[in-house]
PDB file of C-alpha atoms in Angstrom:
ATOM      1  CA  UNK A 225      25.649  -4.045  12.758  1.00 39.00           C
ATOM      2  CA  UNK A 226      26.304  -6.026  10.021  1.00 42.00           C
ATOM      3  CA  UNK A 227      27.452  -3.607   7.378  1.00 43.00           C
ATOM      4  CA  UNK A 228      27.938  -4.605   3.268  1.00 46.00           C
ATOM      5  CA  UNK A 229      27.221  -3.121  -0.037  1.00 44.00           C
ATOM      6  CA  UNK A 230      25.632  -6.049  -1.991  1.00 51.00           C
ATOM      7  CA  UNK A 231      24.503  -3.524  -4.646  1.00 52.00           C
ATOM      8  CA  UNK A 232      26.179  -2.437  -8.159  1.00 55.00           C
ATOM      9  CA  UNK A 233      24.920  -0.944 -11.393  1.00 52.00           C
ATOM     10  CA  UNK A 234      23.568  -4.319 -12.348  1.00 52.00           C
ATOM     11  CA  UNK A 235      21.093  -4.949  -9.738  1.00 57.00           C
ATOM     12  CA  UNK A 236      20.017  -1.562  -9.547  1.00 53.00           C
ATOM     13  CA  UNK A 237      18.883  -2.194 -13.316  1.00 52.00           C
ATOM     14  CA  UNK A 238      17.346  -5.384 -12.684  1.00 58.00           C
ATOM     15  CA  UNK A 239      15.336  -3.770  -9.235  1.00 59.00           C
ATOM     16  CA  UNK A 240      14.275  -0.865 -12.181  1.00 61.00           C
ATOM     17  CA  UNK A 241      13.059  -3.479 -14.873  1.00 62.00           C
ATOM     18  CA  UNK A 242      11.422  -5.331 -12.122  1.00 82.00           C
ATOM     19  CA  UNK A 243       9.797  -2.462 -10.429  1.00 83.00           C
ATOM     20  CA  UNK A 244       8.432  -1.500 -14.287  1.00 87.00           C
ATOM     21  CA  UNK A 245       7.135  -5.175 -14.697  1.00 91.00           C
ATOM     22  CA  UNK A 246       5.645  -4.797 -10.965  1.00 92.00           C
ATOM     23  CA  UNK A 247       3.759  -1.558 -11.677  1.00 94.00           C
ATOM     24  CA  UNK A 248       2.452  -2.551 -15.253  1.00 94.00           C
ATOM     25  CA  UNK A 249       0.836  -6.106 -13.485  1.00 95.00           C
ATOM     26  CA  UNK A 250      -0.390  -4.137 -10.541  1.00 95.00           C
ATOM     27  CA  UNK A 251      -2.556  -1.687 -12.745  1.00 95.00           C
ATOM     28  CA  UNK A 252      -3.309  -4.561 -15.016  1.00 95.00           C
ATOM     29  CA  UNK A 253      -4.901  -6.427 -11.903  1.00 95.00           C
ATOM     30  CA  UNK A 254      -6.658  -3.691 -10.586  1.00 94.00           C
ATOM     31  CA  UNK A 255      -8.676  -2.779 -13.606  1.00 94.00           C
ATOM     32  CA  UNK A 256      -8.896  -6.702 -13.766  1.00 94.00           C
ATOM     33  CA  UNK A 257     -10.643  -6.614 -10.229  1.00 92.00           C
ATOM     34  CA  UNK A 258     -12.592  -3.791 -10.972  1.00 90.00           C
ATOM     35  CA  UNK A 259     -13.977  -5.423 -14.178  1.00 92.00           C
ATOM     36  CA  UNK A 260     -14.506  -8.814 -12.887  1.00 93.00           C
ATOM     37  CA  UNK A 261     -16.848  -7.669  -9.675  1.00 89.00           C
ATOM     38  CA  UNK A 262     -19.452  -6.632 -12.153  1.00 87.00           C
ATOM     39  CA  UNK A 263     -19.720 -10.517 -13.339  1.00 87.00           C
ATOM     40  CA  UNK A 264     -22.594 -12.466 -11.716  1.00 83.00           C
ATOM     41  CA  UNK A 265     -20.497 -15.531 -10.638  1.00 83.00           C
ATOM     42  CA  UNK A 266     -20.008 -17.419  -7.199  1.00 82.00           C
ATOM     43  CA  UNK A 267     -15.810 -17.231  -8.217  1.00 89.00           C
ATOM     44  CA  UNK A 268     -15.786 -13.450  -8.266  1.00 91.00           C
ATOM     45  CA  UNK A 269     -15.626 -13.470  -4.504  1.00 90.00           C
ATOM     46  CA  UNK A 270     -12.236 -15.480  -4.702  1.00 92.00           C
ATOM     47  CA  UNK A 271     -11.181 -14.164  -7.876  1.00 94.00           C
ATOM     48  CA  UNK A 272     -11.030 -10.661  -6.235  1.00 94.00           C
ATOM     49  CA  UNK A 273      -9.130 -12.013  -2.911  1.00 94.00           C
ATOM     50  CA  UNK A 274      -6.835 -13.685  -5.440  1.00 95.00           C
ATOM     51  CA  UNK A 275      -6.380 -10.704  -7.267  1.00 95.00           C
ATOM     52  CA  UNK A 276      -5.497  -8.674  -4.482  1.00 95.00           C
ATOM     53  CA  UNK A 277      -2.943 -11.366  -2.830  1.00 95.00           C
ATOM     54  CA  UNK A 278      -0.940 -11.238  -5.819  1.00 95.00           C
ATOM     55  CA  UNK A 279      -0.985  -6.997  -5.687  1.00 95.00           C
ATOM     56  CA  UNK A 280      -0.215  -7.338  -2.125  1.00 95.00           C
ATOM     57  CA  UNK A 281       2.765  -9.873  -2.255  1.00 95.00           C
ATOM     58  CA  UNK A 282       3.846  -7.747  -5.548  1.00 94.00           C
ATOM     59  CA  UNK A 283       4.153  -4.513  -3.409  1.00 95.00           C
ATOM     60  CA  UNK A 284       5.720  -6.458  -0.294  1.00 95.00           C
ATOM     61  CA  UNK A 285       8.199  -8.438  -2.479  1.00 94.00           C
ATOM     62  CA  UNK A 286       9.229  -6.326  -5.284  1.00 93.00           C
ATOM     63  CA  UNK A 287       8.771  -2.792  -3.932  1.00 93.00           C
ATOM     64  CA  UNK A 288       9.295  -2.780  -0.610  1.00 93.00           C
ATOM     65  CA  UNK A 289      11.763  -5.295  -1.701  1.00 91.00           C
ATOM     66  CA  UNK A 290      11.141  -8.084   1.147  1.00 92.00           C
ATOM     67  CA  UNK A 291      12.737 -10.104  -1.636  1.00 91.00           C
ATOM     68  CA  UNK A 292      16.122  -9.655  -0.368  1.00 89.00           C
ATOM     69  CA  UNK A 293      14.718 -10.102   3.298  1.00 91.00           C
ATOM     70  CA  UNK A 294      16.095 -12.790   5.570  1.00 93.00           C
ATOM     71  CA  UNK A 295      13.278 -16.122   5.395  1.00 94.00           C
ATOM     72  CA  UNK A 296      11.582 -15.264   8.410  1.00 94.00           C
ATOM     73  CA  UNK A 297      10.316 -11.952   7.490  1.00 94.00           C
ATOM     74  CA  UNK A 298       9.180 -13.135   3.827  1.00 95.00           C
ATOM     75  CA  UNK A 299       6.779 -16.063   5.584  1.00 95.00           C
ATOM     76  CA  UNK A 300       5.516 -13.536   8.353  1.00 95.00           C
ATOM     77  CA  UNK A 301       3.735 -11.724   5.323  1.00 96.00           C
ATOM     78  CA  UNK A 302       2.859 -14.227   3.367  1.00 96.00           C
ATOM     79  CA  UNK A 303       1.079 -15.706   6.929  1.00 96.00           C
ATOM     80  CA  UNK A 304      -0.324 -12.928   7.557  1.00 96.00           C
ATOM     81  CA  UNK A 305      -1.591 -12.830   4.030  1.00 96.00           C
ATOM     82  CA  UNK A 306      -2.932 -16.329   3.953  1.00 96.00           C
ATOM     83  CA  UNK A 307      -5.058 -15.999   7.129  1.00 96.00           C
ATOM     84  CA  UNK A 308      -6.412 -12.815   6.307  1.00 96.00           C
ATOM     85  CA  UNK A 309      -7.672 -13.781   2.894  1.00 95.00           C
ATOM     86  CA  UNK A 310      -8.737 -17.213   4.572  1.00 95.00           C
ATOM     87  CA  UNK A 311     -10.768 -15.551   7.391  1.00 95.00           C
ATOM     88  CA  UNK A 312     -12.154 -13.163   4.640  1.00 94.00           C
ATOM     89  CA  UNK A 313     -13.182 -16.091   1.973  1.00 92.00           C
ATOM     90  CA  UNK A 314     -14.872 -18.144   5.346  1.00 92.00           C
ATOM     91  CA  UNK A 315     -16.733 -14.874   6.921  1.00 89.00           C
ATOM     92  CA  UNK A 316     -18.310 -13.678   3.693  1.00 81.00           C
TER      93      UNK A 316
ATOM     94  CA  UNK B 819      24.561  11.385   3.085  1.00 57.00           C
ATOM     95  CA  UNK B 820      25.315   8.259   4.943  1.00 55.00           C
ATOM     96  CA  UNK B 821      25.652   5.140   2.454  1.00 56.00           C
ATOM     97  CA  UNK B 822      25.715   2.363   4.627  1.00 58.00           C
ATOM     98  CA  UNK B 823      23.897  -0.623   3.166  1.00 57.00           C
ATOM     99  CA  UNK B 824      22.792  -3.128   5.576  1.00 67.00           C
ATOM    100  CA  UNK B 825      22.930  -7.046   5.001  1.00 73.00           C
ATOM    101  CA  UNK B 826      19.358  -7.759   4.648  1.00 73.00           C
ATOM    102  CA  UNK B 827      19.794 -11.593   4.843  1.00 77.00           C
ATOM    103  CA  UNK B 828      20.431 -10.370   8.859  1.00 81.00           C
ATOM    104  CA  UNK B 829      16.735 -11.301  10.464  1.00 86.00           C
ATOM    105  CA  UNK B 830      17.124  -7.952  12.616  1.00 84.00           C
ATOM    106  CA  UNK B 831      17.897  -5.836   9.591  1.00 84.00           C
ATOM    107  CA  UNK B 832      14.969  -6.262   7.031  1.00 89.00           C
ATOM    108  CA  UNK B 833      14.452  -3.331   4.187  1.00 88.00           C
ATOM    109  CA  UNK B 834      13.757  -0.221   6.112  1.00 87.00           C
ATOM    110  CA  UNK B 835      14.796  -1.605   9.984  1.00 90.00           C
ATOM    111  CA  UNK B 836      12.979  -3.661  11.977  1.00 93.00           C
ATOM    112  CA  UNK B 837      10.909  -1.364  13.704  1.00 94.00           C
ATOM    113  CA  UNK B 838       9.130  -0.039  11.195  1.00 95.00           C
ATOM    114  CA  UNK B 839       8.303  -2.998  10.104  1.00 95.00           C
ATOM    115  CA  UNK B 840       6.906  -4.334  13.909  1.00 96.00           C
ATOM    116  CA  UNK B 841       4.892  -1.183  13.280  1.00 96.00           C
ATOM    117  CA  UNK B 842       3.567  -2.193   9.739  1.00 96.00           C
ATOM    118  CA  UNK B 843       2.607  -5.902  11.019  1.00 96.00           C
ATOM    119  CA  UNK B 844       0.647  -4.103  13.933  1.00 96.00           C
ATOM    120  CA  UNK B 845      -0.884  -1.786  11.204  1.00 96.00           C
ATOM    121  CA  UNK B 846      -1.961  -4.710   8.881  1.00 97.00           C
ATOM    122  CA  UNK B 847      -3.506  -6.938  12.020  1.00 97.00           C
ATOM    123  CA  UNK B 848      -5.609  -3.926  12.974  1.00 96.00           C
ATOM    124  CA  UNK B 849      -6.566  -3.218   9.426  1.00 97.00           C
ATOM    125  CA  UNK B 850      -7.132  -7.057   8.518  1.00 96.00           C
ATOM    126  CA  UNK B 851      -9.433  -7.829  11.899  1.00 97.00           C
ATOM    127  CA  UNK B 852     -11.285  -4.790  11.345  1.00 96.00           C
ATOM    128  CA  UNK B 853     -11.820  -5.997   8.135  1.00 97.00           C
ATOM    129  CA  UNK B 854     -12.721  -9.183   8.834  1.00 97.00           C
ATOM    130  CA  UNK B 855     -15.218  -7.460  11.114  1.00 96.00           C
ATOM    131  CA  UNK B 856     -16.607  -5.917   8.039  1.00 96.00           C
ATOM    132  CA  UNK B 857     -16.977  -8.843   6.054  1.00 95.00           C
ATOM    133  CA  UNK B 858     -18.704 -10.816   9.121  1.00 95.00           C
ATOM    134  CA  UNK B 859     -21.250  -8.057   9.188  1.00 95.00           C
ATOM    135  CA  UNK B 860     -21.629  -7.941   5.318  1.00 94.00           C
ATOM    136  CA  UNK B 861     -22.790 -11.938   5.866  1.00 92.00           C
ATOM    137  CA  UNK B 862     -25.130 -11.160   8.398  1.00 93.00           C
ATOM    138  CA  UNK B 863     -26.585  -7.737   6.340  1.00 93.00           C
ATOM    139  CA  UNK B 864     -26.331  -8.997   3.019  1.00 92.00           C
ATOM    140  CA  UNK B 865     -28.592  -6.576   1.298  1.00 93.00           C
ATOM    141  CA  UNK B 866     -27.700  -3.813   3.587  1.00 95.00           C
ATOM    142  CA  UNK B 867     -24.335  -4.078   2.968  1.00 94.00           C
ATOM    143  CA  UNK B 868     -25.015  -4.996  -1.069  1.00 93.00           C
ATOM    144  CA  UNK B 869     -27.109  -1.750  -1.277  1.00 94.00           C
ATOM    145  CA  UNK B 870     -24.635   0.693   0.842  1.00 95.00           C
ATOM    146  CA  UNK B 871     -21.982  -0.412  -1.374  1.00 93.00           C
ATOM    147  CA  UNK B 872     -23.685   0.335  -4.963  1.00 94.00           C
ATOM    148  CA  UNK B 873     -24.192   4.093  -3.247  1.00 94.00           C
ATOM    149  CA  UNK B 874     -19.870   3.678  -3.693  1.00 94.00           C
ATOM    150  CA  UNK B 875     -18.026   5.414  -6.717  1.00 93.00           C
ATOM    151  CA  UNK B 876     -16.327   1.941  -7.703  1.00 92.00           C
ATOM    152  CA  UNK B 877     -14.345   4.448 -10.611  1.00 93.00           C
ATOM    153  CA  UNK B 878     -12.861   6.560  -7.244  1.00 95.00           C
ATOM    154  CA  UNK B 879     -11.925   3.578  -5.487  1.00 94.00           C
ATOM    155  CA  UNK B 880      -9.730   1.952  -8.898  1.00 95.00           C
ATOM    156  CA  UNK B 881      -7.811   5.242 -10.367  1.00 96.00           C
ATOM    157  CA  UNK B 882      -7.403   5.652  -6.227  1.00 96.00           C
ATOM    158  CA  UNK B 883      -5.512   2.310  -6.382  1.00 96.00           C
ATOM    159  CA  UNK B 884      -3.831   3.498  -9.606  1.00 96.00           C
ATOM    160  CA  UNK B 885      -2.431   6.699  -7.922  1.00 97.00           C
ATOM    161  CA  UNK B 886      -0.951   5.106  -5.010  1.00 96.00           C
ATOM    162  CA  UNK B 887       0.224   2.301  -6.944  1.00 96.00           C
ATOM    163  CA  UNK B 888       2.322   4.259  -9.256  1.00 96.00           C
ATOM    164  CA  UNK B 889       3.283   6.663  -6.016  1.00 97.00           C
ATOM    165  CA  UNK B 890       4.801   3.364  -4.716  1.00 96.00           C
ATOM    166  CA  UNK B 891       6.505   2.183  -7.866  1.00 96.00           C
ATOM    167  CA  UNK B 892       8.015   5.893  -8.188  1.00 96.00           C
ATOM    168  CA  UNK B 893       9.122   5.253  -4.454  1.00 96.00           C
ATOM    169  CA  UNK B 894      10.825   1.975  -4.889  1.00 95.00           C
ATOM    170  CA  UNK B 895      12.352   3.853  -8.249  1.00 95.00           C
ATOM    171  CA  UNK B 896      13.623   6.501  -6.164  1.00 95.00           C
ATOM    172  CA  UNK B 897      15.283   4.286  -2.888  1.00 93.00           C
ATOM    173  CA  UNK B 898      17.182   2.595  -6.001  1.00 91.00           C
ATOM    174  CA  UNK B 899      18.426   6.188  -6.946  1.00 91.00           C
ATOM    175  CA  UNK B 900      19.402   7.561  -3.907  1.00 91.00           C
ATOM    176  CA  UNK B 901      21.622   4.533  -3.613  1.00 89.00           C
ATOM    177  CA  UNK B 902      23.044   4.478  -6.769  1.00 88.00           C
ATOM    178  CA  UNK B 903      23.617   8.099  -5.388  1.00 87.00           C
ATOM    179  CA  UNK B 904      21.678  10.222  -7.521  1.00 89.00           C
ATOM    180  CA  UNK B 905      20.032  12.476  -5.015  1.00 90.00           C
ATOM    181  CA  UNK B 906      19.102  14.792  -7.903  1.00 91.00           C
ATOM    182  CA  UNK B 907      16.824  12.378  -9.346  1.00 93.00           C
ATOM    183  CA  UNK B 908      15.865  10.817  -6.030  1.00 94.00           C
ATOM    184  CA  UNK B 909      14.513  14.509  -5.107  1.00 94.00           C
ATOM    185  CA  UNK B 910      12.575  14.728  -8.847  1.00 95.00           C
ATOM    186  CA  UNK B 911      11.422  10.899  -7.804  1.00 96.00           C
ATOM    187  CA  UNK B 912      10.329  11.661  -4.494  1.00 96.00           C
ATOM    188  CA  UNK B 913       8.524  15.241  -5.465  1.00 96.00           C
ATOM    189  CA  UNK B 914       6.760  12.852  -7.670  1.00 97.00           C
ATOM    190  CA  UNK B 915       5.944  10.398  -5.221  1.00 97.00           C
ATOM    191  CA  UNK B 916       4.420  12.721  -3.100  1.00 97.00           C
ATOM    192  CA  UNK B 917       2.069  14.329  -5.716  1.00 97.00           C
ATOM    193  CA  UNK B 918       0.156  10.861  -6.467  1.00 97.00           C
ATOM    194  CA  UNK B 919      -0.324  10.684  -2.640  1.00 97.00           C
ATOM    195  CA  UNK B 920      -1.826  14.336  -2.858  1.00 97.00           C
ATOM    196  CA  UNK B 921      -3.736  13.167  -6.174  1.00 97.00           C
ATOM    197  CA  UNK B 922      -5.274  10.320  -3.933  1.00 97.00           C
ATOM    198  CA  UNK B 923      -6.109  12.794  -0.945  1.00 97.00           C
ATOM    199  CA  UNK B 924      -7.259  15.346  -3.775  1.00 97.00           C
ATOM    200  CA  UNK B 925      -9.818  12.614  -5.075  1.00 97.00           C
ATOM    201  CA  UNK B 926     -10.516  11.023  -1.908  1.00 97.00           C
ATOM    202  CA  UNK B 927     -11.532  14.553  -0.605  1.00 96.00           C
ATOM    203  CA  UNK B 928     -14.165  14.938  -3.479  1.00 96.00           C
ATOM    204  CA  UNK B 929     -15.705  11.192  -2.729  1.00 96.00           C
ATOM    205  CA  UNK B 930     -16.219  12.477   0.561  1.00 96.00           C
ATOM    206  CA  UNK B 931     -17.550  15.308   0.003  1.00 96.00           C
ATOM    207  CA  UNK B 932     -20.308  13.741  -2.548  1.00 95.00           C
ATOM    208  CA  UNK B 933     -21.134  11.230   0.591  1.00 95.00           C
ATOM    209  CA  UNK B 934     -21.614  14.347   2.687  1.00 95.00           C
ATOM    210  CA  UNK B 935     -23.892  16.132   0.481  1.00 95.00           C
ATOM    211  CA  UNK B 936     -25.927  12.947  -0.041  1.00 93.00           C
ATOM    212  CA  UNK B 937     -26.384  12.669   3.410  1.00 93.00           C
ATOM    213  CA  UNK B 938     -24.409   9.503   3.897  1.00 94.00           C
ATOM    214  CA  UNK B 939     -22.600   9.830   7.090  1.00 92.00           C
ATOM    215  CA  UNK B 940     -20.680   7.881   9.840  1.00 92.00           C
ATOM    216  CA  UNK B 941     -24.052   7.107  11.216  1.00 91.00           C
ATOM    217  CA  UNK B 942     -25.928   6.036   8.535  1.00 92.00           C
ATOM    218  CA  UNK B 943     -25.671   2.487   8.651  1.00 94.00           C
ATOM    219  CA  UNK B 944     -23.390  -0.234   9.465  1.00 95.00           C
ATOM    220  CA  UNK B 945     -21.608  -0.283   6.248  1.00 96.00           C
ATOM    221  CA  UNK B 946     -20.784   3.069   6.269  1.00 96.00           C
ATOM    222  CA  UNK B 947     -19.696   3.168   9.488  1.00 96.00           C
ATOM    223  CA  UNK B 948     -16.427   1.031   8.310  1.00 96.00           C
ATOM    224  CA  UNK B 949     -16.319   2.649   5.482  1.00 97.00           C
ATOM    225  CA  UNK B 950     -15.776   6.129   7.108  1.00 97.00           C
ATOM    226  CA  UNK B 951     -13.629   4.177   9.946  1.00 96.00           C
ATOM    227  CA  UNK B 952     -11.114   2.238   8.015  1.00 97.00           C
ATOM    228  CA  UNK B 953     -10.780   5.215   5.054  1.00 97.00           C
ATOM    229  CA  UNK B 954     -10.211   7.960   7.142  1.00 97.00           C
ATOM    230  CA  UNK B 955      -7.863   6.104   9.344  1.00 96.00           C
ATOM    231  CA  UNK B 956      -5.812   5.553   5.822  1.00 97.00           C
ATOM    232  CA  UNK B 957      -6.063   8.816   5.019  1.00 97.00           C
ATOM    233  CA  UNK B 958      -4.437   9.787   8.384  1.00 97.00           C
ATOM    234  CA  UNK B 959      -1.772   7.396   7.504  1.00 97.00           C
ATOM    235  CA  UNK B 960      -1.328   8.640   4.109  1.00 97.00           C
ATOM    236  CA  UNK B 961      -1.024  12.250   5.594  1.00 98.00           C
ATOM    237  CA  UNK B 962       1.139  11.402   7.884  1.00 97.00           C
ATOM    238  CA  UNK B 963       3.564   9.432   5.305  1.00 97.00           C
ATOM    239  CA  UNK B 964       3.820  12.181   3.362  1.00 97.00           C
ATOM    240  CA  UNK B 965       5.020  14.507   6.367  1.00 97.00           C
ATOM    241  CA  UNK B 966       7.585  11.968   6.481  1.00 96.00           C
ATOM    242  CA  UNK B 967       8.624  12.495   2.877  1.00 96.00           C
ATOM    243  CA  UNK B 968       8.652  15.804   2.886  1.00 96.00           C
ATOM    244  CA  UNK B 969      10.965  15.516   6.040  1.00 94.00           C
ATOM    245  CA  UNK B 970      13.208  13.536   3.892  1.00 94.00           C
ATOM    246  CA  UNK B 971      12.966  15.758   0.793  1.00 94.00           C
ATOM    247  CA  UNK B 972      14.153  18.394   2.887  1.00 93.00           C
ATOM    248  CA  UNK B 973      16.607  16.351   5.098  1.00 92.00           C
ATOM    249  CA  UNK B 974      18.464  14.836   1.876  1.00 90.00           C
ATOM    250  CA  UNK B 975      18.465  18.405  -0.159  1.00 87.00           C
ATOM    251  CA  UNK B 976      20.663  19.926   2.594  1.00 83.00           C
ATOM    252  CA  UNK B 977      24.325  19.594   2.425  1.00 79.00           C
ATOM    253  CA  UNK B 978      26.252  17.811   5.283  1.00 79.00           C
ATOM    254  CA  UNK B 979      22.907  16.116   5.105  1.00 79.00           C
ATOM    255  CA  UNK B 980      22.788  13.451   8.312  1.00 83.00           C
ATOM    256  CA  UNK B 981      19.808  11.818   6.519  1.00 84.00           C
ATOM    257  CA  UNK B 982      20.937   8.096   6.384  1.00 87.00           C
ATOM    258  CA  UNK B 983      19.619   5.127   3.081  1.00 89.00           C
ATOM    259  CA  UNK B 984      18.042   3.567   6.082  1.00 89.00           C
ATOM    260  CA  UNK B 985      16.290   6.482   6.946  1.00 92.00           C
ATOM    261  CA  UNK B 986      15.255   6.748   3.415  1.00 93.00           C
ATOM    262  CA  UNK B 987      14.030   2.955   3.594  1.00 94.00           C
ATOM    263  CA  UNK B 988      12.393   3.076   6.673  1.00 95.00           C
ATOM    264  CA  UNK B 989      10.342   6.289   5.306  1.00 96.00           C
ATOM    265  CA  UNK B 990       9.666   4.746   2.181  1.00 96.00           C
ATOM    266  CA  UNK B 991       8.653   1.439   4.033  1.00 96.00           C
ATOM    267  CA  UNK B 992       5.936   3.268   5.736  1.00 97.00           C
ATOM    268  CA  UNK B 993       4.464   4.970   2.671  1.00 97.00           C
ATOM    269  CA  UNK B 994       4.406   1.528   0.912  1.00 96.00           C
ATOM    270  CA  UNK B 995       2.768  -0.027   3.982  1.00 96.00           C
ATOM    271  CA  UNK B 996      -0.216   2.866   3.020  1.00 96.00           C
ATOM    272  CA  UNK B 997      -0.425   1.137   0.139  1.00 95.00           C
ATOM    273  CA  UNK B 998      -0.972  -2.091   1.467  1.00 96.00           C
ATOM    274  CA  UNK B 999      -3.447  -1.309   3.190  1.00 97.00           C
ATOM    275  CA  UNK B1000      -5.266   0.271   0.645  1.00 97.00           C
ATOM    276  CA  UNK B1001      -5.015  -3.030  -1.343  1.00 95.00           C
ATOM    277  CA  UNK B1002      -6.709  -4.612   1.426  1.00 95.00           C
ATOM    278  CA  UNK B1003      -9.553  -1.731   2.007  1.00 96.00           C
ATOM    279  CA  UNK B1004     -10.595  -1.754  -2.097  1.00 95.00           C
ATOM    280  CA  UNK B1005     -11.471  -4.853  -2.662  1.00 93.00           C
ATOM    281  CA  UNK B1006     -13.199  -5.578   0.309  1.00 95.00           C
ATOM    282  CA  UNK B1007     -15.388  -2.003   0.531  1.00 95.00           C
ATOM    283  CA  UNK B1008     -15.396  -1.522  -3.025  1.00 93.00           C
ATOM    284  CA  UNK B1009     -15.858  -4.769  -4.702  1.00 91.00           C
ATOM    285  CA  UNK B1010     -16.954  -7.593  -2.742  1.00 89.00           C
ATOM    286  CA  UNK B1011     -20.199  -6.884  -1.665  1.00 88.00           C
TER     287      UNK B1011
END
């Protein structure tokens, strides 16, 4: 195992302002979603999928902290992401 | 408790361990295709599936997504703790953590029981048949996540405790991968059709 302690009192600050920022624009873009589905528009469709990409990749990234995840793990979810929202956007 | 940090740049090591996260890709492409499923069968029953999902309590489904938002953020606050190695407030963190998941079973509890009493059950028509299939499988997950905090509560509060960060990673992984999946569900059976 490859064993190291990349962490001191300044990251653990920046992971807590970061987390903050993350949990403020989460809540932000859910009552965004909710808002924006009662509009009568052909975007509201996408604007929701968008919506929920960003809360998505904000959990994975900044909470679960893929962030600091080695490349191939970050692209698996953000794959994963792209073809379900793709699939979604083309079946509805 | 064991403070072994792991390089995560290592492609076997990511945040939490690599298994649980085999297990939360598995989750997310059973989620996502039954899903997709949903959405395919919206497009063919447009006004079924339009009508089904006005019977929904849209206000239930957001502060839902608000309390196991703010359960994850208090996770992620509390992983940062316990390495910083504050258990104390890791413990307060995680006690926390686990009540928004109990506010979100407490709420989703009383959205299924209004569904019940108006008659609207697994059976009732397609729409509602993935709605009762995909939420209640979350809420087994979400049950299940929080036996595996409270495991953890209790595994870190002991002394000599054997409970290891990855441990506490790989636990908190799992709850955030509840929320995921949740961000996936709302939208699509709350808002989209």
């Amino acid at each position: 195992m490859d064993i190291t302690f990349p962490y001191n009192l300044f990251t653990f600050l920046d992971m807590k302002m970061n987390s903050n920022l993350t949990w403020v624009v989460l809540i932000i873009l859910t009552i965004a979603s909710a808002l924006v589905s009662k509009l009568n528009s052909h975007y509201v469709v996408l604007i929701i999928l968008v919506f929920s990409s960003l809360k998505f990749l904000g959990i994975a990234f900044q909470f679960m902290e893929l962030k600091k995840a080695h490349l191939f793990w970050k692209a698996m979810i953000v794959s994963f992401l792209v073809i379900f929202v793709t699939s979604i956007a083309l079946v509805i | 408790m064991n403070n072994t940090i792991i390089d995560y740049k290592n492609i076997y090591y990511p945040p939490g361990g690599i298994l649980i996260w085999i297990i939360i890709f598995l989750e997310l492409i059973t989620f996502g295709a039954a899903l997709i499923a949903m959405a395919y069968y919206g497009n063919q029953e447009q006004e079924l599936f339009h009508d089904s999902s006005l019977k929904l309590n849209k206000t239930y489904g957001m502060i839902n997504t608000i309390f196991l938002l703010t359960s994850g953020f208090l996770m992620a606050i509390s992983v940062s703790e316990i390495k910083k190695g504050n258990t104390k407030k890791f413990n307060k963190l995680l006690l926390l953590t686990m009540l928004f998941g109990l506010f979100f079973l407490g709420l989703k509890s009383l959205e299924y029981y209004d569904k019940i009493a108006d008659g609207i059950g697994i059976g009732y028509n397609t729409f509602f048949t993935f709605y009762w299939m995909l939420t209640l499988f979350h809420v087994i997950h979400v049950i299940v996540g929080l036996v595996i905090l409270t495991s953890v509560y209790f595994g870190v509060r002991k002394e000599n405790s054997k409970t290891s960060i990855d441990d506490v990673e790989a636990s908190a992984a799992f709850w955030h991968m509840c929320d995921l999946i949740w961000i996936l569900l709302f939208p699509i059976i709350y808002l989209l059709f």
